[in-house]
GROMACS .gro file of C-alpha atoms in nm:
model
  153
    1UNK     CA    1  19.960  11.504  22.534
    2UNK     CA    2  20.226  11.246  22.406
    3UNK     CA    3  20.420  11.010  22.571
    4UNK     CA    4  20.759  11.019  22.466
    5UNK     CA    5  21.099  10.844  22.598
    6UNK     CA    6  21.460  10.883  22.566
    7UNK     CA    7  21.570  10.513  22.541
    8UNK     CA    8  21.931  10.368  22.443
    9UNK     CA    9  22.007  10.595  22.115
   10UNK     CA   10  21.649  10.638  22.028
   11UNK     CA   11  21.360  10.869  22.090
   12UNK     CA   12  21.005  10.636  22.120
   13UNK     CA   13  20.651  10.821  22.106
   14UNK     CA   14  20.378  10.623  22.198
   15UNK     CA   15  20.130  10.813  22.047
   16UNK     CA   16  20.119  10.995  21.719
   17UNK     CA   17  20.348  11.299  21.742
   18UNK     CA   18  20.327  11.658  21.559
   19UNK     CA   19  20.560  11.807  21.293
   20UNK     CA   20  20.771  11.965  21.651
   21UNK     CA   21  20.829  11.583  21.800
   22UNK     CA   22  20.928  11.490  21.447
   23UNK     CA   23  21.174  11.765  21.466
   24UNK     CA   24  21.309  11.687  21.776
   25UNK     CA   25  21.357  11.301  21.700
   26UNK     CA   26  21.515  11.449  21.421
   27UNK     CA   27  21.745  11.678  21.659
   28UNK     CA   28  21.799  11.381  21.916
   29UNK     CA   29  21.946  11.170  21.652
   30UNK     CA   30  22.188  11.414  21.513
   31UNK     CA   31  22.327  11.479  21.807
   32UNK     CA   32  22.364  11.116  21.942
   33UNK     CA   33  22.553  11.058  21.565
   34UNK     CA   34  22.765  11.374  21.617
   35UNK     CA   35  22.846  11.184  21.980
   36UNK     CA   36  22.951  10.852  21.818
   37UNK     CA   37  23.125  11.012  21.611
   38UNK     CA   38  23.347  11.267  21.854
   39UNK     CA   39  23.376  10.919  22.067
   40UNK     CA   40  23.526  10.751  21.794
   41UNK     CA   41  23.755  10.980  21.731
   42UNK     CA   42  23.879  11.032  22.111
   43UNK     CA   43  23.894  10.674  22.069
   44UNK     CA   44  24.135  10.664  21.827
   45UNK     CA   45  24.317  10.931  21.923
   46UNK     CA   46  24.369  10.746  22.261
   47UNK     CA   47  24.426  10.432  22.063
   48UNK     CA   48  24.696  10.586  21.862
   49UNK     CA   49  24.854  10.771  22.130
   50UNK     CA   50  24.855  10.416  22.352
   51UNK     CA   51  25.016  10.246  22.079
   52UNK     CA   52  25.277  10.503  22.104
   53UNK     CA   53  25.332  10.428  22.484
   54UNK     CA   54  25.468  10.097  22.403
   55UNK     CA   55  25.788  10.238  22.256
   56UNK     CA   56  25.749  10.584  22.472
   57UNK     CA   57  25.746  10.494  22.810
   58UNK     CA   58  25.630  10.813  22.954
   59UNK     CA   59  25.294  10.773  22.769
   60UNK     CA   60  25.096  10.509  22.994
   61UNK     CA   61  24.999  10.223  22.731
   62UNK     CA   62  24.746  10.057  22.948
   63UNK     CA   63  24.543  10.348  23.042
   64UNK     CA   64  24.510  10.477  22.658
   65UNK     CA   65  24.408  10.147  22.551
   66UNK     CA   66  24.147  10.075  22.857
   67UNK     CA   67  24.003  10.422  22.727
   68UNK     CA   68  24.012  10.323  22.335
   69UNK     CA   69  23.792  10.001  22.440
   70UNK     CA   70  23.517  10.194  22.683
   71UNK     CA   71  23.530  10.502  22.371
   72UNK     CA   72  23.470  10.191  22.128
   73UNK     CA   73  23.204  10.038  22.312
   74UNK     CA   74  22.986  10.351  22.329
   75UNK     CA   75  23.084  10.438  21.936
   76UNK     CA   76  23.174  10.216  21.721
   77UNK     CA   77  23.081   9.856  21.809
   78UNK     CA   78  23.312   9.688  21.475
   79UNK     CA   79  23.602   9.910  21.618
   80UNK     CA   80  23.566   9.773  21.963
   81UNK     CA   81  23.545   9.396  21.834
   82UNK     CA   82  23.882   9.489  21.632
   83UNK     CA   83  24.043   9.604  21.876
   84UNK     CA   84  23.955   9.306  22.156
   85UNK     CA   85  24.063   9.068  21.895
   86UNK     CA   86  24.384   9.230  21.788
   87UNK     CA   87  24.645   8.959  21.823
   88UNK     CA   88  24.876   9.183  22.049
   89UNK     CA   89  24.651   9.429  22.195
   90UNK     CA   90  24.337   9.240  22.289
   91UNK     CA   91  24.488   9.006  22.511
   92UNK     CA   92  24.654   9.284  22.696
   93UNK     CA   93  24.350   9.468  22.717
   94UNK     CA   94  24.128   9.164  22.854
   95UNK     CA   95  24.437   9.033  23.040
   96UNK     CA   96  24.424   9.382  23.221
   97UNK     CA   97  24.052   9.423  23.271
   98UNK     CA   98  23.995   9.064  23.447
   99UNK     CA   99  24.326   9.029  23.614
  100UNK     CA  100  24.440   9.352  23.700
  101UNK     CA  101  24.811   9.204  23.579
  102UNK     CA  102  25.071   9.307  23.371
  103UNK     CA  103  25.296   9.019  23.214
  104UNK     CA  104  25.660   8.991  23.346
  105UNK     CA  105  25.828   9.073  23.026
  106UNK     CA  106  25.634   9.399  22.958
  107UNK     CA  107  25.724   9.543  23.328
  108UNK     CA  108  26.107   9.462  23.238
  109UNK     CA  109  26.059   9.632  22.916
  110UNK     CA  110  25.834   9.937  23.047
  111UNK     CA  111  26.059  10.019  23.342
  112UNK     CA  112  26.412  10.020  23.096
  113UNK     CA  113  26.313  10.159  22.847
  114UNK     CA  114  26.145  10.446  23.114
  115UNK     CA  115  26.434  10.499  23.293
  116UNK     CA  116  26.695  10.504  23.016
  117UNK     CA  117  26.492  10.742  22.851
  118UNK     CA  118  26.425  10.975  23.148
  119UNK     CA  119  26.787  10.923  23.266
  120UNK     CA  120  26.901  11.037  22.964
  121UNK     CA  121  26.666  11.344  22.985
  122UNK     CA  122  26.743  11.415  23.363
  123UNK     CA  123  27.129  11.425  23.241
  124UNK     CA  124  27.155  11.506  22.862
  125UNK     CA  125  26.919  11.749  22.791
  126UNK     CA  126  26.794  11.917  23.108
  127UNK     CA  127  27.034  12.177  23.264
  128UNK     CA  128  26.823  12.276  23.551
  129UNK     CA  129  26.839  12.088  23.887
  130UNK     CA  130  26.478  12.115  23.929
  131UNK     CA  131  26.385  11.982  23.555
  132UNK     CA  132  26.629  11.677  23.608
  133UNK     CA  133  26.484  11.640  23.975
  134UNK     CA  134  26.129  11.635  23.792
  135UNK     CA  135  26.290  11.361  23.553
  136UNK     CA  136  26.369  11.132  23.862
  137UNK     CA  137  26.077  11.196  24.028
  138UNK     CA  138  25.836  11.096  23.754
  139UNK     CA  139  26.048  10.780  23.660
  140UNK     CA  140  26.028  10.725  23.993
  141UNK     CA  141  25.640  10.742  24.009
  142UNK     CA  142  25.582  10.559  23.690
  143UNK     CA  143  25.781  10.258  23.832
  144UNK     CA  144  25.595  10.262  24.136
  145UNK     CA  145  25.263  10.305  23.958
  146UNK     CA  146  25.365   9.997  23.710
  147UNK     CA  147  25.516   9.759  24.028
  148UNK     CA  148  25.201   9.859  24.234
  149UNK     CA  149  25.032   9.575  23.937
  150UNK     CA  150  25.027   9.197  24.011
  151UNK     CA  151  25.272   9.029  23.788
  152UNK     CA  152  25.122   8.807  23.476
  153UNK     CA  153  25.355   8.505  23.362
   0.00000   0.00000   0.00000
């Protein structure tokens, strides 16, 4: 009878295993690689896509990025470390995660650029009274959703 564990990434067997525990150490690792892996790439796919969220303001910046660091953590330790000291985005990130704030200047920013954008959707491109009442609405969430944040200096 062997005594084996599942701990933190690795499979331990205190006791001489067959050729079938070798295989399945074998099968545990793969599949915790293939898991780093698909988490690093969620992560930068949220990374990328909350990058874009500063100049698109119906893509929610801090969100994407709060996901990129947790992804990071449980992937790709050098990627997290990058990305916490990244001279623009790390301080928001660890601004965010012990203060629950957003600085003054990036609300201002946020909420414009939002409702210019959706204004000009509700008005220029949408010709349906529903679709431009769904524009409203959601600039009108969004700016809640941002305002509901204590304000950073």
């Amino acid at each position: 009878r062997n005594n084996c564990i599942l701990k933190l990434n690795s499979y331990v067997c205190t006791t001489a295993g067959s050729i079938r525990d070798l295989q399945f150490v074998s099968f545990i690792t793969r599949q915790v690689q293939q898991m780093k892996i698909l988490l690093t790439i969620l992560g930068l796919i949220s990374l990328g896509l909350g990058i874009l969220g500063i100049f698109l303001p119906v893509l929610p910046t801090t969100p994407l990025l709060l996901l990129s660091a947790f992804l990071f953590l449980r992937s790709n330790r050098k990627l997290y470390e990058w990305l916490m000291n990244h001279p623009k985005l790390g301080p928001y990130i660890s601004n965010f995660l012990h203060h629950k704030t957003i600085p003054l200047k990036i609300k201002i920013i946020s909420i414009s650029t939002l409702w210019i954008t959706l204004l000009f959707c509700a008005f220029g491109v949408a010709e349906h009274w529903a679709l431009r009442l769904f524009f409203l609405a959601l600039a009108t969430g969004i700016t809640i959703h941002i305002l509901s944040y204590k304000t950073s200096r």
